Coordinates of C-alpha atoms in Angstrom, one line a residue:
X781 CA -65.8 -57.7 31.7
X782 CA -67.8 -55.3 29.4
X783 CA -65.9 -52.4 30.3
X784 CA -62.4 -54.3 29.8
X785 CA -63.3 -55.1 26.5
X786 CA -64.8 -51.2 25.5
X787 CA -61.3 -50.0 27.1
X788 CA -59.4 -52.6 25.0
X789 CA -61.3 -51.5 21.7
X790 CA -60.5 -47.5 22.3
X791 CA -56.6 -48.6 23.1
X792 CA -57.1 -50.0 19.5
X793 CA -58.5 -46.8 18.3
X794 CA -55.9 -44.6 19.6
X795 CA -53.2 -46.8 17.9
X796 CA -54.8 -46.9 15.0
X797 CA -55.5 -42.9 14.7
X798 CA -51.8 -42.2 15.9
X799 CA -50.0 -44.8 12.9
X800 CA -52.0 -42.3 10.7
X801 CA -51.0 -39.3 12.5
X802 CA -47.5 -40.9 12.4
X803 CA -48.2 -41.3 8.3
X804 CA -49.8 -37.6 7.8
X805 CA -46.7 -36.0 10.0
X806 CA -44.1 -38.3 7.6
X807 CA -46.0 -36.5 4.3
X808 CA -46.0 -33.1 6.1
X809 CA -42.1 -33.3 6.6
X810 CA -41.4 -34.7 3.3
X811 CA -43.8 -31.9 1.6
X812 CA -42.1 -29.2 3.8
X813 CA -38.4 -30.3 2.8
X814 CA -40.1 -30.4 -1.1
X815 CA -40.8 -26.2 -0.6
X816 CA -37.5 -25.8 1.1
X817 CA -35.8 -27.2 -1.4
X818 CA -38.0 -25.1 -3.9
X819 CA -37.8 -21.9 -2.2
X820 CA -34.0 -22.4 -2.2
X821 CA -34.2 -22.9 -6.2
X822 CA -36.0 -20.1 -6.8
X823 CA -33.8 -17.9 -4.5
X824 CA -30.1 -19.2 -6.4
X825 CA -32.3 -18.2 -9.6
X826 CA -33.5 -14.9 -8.2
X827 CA -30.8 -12.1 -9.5
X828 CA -30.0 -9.9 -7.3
X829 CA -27.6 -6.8 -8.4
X830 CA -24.6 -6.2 -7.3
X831 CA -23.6 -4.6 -4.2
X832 CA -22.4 -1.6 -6.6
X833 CA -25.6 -1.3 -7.5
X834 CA -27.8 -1.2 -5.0
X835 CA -25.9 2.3 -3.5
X836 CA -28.2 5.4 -3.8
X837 CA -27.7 7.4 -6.1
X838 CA -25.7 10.1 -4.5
X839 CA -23.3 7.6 -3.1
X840 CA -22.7 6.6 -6.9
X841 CA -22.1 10.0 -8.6
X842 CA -19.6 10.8 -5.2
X843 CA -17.8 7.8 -6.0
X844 CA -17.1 7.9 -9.7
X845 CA -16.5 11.9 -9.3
X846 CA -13.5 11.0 -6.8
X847 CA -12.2 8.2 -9.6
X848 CA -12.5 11.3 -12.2
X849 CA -11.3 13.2 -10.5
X850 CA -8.9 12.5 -8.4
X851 CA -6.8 11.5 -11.5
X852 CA -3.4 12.8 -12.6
X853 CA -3.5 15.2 -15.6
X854 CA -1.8 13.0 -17.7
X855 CA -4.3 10.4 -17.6
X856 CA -7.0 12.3 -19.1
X857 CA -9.8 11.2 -16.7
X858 CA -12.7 13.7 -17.8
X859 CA -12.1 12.1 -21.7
X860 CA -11.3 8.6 -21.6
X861 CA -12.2 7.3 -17.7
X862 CA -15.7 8.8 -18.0
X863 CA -16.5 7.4 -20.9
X864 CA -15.1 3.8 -19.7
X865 CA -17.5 4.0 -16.5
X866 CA -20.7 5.2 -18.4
X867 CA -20.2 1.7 -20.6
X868 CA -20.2 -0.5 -17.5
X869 CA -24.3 -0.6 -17.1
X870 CA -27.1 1.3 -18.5
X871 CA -27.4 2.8 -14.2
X872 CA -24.1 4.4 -14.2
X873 CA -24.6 5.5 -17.9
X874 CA -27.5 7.6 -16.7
X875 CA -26.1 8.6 -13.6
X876 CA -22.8 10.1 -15.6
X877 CA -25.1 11.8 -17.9
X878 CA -27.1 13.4 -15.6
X879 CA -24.6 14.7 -12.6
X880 CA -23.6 18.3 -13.5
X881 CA -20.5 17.8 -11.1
X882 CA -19.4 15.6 -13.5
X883 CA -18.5 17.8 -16.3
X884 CA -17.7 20.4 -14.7
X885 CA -13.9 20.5 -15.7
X886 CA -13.4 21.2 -19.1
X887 CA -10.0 20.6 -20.9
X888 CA -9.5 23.1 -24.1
X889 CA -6.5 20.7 -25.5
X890 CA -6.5 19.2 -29.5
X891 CA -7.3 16.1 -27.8
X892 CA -10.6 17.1 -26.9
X893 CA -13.1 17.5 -30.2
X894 CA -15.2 20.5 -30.1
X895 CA -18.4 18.0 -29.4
X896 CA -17.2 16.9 -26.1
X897 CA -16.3 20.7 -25.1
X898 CA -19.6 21.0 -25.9
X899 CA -21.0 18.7 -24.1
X900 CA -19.6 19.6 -21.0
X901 CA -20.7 23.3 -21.1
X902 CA -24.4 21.6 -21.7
X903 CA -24.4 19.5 -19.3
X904 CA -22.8 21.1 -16.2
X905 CA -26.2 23.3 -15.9
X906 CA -25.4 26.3 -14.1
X907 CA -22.5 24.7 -12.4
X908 CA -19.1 27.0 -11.7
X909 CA -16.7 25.2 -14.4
X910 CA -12.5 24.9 -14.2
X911 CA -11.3 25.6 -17.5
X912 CA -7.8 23.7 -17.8
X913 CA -5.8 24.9 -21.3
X914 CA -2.6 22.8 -22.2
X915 CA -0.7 21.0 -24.9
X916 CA -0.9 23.6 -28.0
X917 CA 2.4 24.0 -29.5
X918 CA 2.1 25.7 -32.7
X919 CA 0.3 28.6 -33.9
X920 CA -0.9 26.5 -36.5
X921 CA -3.5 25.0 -34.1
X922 CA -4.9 28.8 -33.2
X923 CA -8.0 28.7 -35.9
X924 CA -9.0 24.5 -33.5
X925 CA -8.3 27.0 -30.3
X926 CA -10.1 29.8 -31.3
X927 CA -13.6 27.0 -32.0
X928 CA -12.6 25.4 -28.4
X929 CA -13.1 28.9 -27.2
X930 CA -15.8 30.3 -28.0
X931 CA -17.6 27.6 -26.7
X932 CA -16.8 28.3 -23.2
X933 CA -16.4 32.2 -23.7
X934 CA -20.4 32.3 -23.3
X935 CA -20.5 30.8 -19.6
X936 CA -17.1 33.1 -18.7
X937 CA -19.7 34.0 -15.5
X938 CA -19.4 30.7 -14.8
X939 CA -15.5 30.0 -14.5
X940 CA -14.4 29.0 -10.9
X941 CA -10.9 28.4 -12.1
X942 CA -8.3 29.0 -14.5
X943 CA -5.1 26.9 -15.8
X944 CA -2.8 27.3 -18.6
X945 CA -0.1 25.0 -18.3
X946 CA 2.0 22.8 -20.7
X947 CA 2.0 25.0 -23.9
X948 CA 4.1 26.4 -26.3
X949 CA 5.7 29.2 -24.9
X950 CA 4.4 31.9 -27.5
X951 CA 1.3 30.1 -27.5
X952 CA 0.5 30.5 -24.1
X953 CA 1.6 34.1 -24.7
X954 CA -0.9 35.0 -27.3
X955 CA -3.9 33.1 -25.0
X956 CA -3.3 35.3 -22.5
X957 CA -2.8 38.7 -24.4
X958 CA -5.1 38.1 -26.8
X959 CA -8.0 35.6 -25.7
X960 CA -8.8 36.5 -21.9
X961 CA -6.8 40.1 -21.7
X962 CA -9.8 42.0 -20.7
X963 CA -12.2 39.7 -20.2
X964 CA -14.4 39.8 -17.1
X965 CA -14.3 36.5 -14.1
X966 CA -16.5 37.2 -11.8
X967 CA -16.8 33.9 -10.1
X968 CA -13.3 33.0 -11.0
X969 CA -11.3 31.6 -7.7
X970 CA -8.3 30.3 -8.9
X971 CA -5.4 31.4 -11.6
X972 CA -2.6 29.6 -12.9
X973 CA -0.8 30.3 -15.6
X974 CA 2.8 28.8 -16.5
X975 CA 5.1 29.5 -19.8
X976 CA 3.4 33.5 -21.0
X977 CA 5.7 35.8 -21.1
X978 CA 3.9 38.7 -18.9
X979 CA 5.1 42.2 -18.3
X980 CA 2.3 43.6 -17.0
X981 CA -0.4 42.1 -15.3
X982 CA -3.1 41.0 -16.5
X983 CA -6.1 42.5 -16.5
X984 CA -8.7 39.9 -15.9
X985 CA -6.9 38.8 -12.9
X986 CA -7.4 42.5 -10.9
X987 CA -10.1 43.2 -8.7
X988 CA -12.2 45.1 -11.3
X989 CA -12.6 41.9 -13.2
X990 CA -12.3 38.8 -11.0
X991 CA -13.4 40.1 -7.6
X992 CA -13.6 36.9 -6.2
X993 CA -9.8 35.5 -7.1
X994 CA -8.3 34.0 -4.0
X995 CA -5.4 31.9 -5.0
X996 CA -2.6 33.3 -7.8
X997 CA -0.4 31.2 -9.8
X998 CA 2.4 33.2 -12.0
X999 CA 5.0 30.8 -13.0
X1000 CA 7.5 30.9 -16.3
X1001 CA 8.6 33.7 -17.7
X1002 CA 6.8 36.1 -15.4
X1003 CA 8.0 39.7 -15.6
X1004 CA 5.3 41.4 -13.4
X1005 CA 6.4 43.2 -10.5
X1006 CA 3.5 43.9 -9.1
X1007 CA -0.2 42.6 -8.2
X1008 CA -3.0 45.4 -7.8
X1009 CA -4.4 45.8 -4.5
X1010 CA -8.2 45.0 -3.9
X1011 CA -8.7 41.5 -5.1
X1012 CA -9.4 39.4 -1.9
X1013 CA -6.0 36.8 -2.7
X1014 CA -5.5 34.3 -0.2
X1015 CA -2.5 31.9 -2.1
X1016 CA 0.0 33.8 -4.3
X1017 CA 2.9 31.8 -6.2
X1018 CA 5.2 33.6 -8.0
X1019 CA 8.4 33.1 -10.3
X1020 CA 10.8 36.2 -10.6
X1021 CA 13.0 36.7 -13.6
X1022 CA 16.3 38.4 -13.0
X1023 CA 15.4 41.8 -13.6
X1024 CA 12.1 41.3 -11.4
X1025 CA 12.0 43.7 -8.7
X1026 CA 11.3 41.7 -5.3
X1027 CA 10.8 45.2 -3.1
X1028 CA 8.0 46.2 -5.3
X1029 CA 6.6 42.6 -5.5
X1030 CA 6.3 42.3 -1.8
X1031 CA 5.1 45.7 -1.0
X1032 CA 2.4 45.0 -3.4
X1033 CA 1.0 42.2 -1.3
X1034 CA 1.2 44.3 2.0
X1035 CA -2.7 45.5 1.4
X1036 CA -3.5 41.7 1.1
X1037 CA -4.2 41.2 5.1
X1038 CA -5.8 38.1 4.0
X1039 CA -2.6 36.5 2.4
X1040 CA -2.4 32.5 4.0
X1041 CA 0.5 31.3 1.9
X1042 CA 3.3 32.8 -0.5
X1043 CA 5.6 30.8 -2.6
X1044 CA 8.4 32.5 -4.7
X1045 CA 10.9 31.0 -7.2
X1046 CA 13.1 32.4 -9.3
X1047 CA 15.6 35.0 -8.6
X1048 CA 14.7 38.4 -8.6
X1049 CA 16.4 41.4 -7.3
X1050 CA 17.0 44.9 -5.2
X1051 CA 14.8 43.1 -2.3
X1052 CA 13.2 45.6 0.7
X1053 CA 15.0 46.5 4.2
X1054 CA 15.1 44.2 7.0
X1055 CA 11.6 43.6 8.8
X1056 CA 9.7 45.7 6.6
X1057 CA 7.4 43.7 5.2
X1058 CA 4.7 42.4 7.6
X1059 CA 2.4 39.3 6.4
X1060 CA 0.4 38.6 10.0
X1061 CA -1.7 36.0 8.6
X1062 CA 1.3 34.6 6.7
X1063 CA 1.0 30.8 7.6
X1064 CA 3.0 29.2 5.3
X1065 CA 6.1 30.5 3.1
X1066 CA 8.3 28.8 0.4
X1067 CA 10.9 30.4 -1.2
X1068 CA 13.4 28.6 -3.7
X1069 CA 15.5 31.5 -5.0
X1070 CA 18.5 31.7 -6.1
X1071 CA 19.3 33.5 -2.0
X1072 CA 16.5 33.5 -0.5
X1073 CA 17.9 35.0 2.5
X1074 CA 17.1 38.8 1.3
X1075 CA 13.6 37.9 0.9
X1076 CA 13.9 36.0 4.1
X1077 CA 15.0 38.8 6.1
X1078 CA 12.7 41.5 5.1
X1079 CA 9.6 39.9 6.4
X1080 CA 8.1 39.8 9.2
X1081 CA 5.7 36.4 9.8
X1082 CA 5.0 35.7 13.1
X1083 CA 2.2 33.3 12.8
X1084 CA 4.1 30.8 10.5
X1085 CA 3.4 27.7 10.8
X1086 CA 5.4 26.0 7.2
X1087 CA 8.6 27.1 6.0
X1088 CA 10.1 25.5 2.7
X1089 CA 14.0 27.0 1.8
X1090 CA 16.2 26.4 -1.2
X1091 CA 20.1 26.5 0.5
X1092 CA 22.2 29.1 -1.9
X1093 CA 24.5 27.5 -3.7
X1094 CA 28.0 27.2 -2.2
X1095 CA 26.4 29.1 1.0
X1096 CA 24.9 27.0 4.3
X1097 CA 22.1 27.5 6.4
X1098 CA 23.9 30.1 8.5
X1099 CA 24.1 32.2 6.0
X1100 CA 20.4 32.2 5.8
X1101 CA 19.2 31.9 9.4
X1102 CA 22.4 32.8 11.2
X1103 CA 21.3 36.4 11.9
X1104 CA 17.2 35.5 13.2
X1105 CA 17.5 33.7 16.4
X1106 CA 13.8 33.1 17.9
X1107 CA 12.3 34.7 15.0
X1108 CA 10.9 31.4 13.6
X1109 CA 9.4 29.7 16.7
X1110 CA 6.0 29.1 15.8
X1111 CA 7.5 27.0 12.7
X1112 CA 6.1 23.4 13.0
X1113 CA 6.9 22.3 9.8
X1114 CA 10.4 22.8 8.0
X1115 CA 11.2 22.0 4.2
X1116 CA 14.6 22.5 3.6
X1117 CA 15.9 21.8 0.0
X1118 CA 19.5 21.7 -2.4
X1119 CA 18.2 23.1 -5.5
X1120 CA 21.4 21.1 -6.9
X1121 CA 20.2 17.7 -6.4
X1122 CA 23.0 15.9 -6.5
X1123 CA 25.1 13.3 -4.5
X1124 CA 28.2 15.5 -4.9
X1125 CA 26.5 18.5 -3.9
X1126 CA 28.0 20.6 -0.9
X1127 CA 26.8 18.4 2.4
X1128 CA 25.6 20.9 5.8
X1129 CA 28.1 21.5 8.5
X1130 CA 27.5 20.9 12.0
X1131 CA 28.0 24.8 12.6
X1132 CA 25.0 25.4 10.1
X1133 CA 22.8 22.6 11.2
X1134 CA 23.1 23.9 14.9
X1135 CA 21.7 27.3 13.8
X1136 CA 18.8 26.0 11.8
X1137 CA 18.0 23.8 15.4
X1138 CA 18.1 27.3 17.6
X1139 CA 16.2 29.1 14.7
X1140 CA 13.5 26.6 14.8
X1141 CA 13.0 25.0 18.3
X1142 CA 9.1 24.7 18.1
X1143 CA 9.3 22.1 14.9
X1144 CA 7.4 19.1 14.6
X1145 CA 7.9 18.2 11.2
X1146 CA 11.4 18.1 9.7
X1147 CA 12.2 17.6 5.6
X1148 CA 16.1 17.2 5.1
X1149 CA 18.7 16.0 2.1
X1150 CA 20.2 12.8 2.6
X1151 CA 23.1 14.3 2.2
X1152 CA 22.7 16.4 5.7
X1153 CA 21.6 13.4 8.3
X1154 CA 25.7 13.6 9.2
X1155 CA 25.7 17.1 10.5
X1156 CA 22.4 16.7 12.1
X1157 CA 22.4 13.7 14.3
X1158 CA 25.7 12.8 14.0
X1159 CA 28.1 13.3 17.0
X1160 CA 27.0 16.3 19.0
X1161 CA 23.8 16.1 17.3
X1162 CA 22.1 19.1 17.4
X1163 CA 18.6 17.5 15.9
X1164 CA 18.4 16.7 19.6
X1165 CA 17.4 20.1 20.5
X1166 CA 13.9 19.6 18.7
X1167 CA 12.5 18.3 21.3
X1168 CA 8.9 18.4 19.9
X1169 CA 9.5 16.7 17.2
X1170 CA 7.1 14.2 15.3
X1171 CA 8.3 13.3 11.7
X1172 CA 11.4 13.6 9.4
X1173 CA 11.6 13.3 5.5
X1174 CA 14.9 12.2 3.9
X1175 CA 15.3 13.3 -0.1
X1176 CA 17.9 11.8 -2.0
X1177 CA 19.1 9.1 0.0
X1178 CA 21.6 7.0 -2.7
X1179 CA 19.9 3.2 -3.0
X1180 CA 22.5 0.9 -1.1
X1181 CA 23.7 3.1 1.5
X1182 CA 22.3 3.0 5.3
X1183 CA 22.3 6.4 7.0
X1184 CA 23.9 4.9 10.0
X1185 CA 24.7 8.4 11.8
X1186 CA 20.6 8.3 12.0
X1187 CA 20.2 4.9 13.4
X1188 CA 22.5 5.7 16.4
X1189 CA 20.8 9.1 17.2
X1190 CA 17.2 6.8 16.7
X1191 CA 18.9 4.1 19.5
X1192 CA 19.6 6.7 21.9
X1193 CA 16.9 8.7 21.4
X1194 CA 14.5 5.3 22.2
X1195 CA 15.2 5.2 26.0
X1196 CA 14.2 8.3 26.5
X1197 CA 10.2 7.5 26.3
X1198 CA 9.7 9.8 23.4
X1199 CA 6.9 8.6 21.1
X1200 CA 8.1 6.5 18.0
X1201 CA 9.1 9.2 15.0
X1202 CA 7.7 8.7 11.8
X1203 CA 10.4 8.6 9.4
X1204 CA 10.2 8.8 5.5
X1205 CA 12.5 8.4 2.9
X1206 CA 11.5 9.6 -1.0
X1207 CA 13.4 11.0 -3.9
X1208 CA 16.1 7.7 -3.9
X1209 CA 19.1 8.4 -6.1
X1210 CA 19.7 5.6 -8.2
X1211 CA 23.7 4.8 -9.0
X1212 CA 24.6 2.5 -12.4
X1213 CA 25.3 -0.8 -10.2
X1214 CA 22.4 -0.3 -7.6
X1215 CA 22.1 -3.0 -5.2
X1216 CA 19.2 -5.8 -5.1
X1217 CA 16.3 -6.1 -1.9
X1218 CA 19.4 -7.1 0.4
X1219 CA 20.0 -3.7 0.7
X1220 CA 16.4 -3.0 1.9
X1221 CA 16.5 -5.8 4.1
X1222 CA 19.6 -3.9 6.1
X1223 CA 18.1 -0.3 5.9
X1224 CA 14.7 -2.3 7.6
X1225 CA 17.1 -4.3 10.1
X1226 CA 19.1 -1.4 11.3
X1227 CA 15.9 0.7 11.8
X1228 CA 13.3 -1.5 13.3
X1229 CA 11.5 -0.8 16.6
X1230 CA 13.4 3.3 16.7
X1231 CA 10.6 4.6 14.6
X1232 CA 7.8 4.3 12.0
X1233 CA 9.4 3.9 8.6
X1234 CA 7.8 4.7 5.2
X1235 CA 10.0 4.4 1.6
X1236 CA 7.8 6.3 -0.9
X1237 CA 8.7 5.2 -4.1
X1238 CA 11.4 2.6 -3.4
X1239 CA 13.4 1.3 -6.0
X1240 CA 13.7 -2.4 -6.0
X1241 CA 15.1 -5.2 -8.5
X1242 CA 13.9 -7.8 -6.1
X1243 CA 9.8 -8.3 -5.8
X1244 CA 8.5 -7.5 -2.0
X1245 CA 5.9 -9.6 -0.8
X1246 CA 3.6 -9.0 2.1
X1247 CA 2.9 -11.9 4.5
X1248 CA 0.7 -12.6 7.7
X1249 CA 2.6 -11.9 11.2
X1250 CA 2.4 -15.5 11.5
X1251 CA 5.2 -16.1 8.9
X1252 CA 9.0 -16.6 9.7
X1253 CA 11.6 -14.7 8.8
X1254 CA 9.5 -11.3 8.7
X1255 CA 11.2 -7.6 9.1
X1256 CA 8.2 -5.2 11.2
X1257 CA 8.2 -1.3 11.6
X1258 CA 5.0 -0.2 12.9
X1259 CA 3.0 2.5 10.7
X1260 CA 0.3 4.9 11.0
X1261 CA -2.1 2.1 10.1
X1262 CA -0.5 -0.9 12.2
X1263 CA 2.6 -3.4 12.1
X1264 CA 3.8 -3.7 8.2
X1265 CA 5.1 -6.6 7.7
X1266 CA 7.9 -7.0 4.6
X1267 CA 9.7 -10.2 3.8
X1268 CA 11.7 -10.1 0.8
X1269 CA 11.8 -13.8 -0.6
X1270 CA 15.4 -13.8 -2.9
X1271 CA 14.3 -17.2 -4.7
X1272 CA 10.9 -15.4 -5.6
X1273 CA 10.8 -14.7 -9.2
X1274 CA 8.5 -12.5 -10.6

């Protein structure tokens, strides 16, 4: 009896200490939610910065140097968008300030006070600086030029590159005669300089005063026949006058073994022999002259790899490559260009466009006029010989019209399991009564599913939007970066 009622009393115990337990665990919970709720008050409050901001510091400077400068010329990036970033936050301020890369490029124009010229030179350190002159065009400004320059003549040691572009003519003249004529480069890389009229060349650009020049840009009214051997010129662009002597210009870049590309525009004259000029390192070649088939014929390139020709005028491609069978087959890339420009221009025959396919059976990469899809994959079709082929570039095709000759030789070319093209159109001519989207919306639907088809710079009066796969209604050409999908919505007004 005893021992029921001492086990009776400790069942009374236990109950009792476990309602408490029950009560202490109820205050625990409610005290932990109290801290949870706490701890996720003071965490909203917390400010944490912006992804942006929390990149290191290198990451930072290599971003806002590619928005710099990565810019186009016209937008003045090293004056105005520098000076918008360093006012988003005190870090990028600093980081602007103190990243020599930064202000590095220096722009002698009369939009740029002496101060900021300044500035650049003090802040770029030790850094090699590209010194851009443009937009003088009057004497009148040459006392502002001459403070400009002697800011930057000090740290000459330090220039890495050179352009004069988008002056006055005489002006750019009298910079070059009478500013840098003699002056010594000798970290200076690149050269370009556009609008001086030069007879002889210049000085500073020779071996004995910029040692280091690899790449040479003569353009405007260029009257030097000649470059000086020694210099170590790895890029050479020239434009020949009329009276310019092409022989001598070309046997003055035979002791330049180094030479990787040549571009030459213009005219020029009295051009050398047939195959006596040998570039072996040559790799890529652009001549748009007035015939380029002299120049064309007098070299010898056999490791070219890019070609880029201007047609003569009222002459065809057999004209120019006619007479070279097999001398061009380690081409892969081919630029061919009508310097006229025009719908009404002369179109290619199918004569002419079969010679340019046996001059160039190795190509991978084809740039055409609109004007010449007929006589290339139309009927016979000799683009069918490139059998390697990867990519084509149409200029000039006139907004509304569908180069239907191309579509057919895309459909037939489909079944034969080559891999999808990757065809481009750019340069659209743009006629007084051009056509709305519809006209897009037919060039996409006849072209679909033959190749990968990019429109750079299409000219539209009807907005384009982009919409999920999902959506009805949708036009797909596959691209380099997956499907595109286009719908053009004509009730969408914007």
């Amino acid at each position: 009896m005893n021992e029921l009622v001492a086990a009776r009393a400790e069942r009374a115990r236990l109950n009792e200490r476990e309602q408490k337990l029950l009560e202490e665990l109820g205050k625990v919970r409610v005290a932990a939610q109290v801290q949870r709720n706490r701890i996720d008050d003071l965490f909203k409050q917390q400010k944490f910065p912006p992804p942006i901001n929390r990149l290191p510091s290198t990451a930072l400077c290599d971003i806002i140097y590619r928005v710099i400068c990565d810019a186009p010329p016209e937008a003045d990036s090293h004056r105005r968008t520098k000076r918008q970033l360093a006012s988003v936050s005190r870090r990028w301020r600093y980081t602007i300030l103190n990243f020599a890369n930064l202000w590095t490029t220096i722009v002698l124009s009369p939009s740029w006070p002496a101060s900021l010229v300044m500035a650049h030179v003090d802040r770029s350190g030790e850094c090699p600086l590209d010194i851009i002159i443009s937009n003088w065009s009057s004497i009148s400004h040459l006392p502002s030029l001459r403070d400009h320059f002697g800011l930057v003549l000090t740290c000459g040691y330090r220039w890495r590159s050179l352009v004069i572009r988008e002056n006055d003519d005489e002006f750019a003249t009298h910079i070059v005669k009478s500013f840098i004529w003699n002056m010594r480069f000798p970290a200076l890389k690149r050269a370009e300089i556009s609008g001086a009229v030069i007879s002889d060349f210049p000085p500073f650009l020779t071996s004995k005063y910029a040692s280091a020049l690899e790449r040479l840009v003569l353009l405007g009214e260029n009257r030097t026949d000649q470059v000086p051997a020694g210099t170590s010129l790895k890029v050479v662009h020239f434009h020949l006058a009329d009276d310019v002597s092409g022989s001598r210009l070309l046997s003055s870049l035979l002791p330049f073994w180094q030479l990787k590309e040549l571009v030459l525009r213009g005219s020029g004259y009295k051009w050398p022999k047939p195959k006596t000029i040998h570039f072996p390192a040559l790799a890529s070649l652009t001549l748009s002259l007035f015939d380029p088939t002299p120049a064309l014929v007098a070299m010898v390139v056999p490791n070219l790899n890019y070609l880029g020709c201007s047609r003569p005028t009222s002459l065809g491609w057999a004209h120019v490559f006619g007479s070279r069978p097999n001398v061009f087959a380690s081409v892969r890339h081919l630029c061919l260009d009508d310097p006229t420009n025009t719908s009404s221009s002369l179109p290619t025959g199918v004569s002419s466009a079969r010679v340019v396919c046996m001059a160039f059976p190795s190509v991978r990469h084809v740039e055409l006029p609109a004007n010449d899809i007929p006589a290339f994959f139309d009927n016979e079709a000799p683009a069918t010989r490139w059998s390697d082929l990867e990519g084509l570039t149409f200029k000039g095709l006139t907004v509304g019209t569908i180069p239907y000759a191309l579509v057919r030789w895309l459909e037939k070319r489909r079944p034969r399991q080559h891999a999808p093209l990757h065809v481009t159109f750019s340069d659209f001519r743009v006629l007084e009564s051009a056509p709305d989207a519809l006209w897009l919306t037919s060039l996409y639907k006849s072209i679909r599913g033959c190749c990968a088809l990019e429109l750079r710079d299409v000219p539209l009066t009807t907005t384009v939007k982009a919409l999920p796969s999902s959506q009805k209604g949708v036009m797909d050409s596959s691209g380099n970066c997956g499907p595109v999908r286009v719908f053009i919505d004509e009730e969408f007004e914007g």
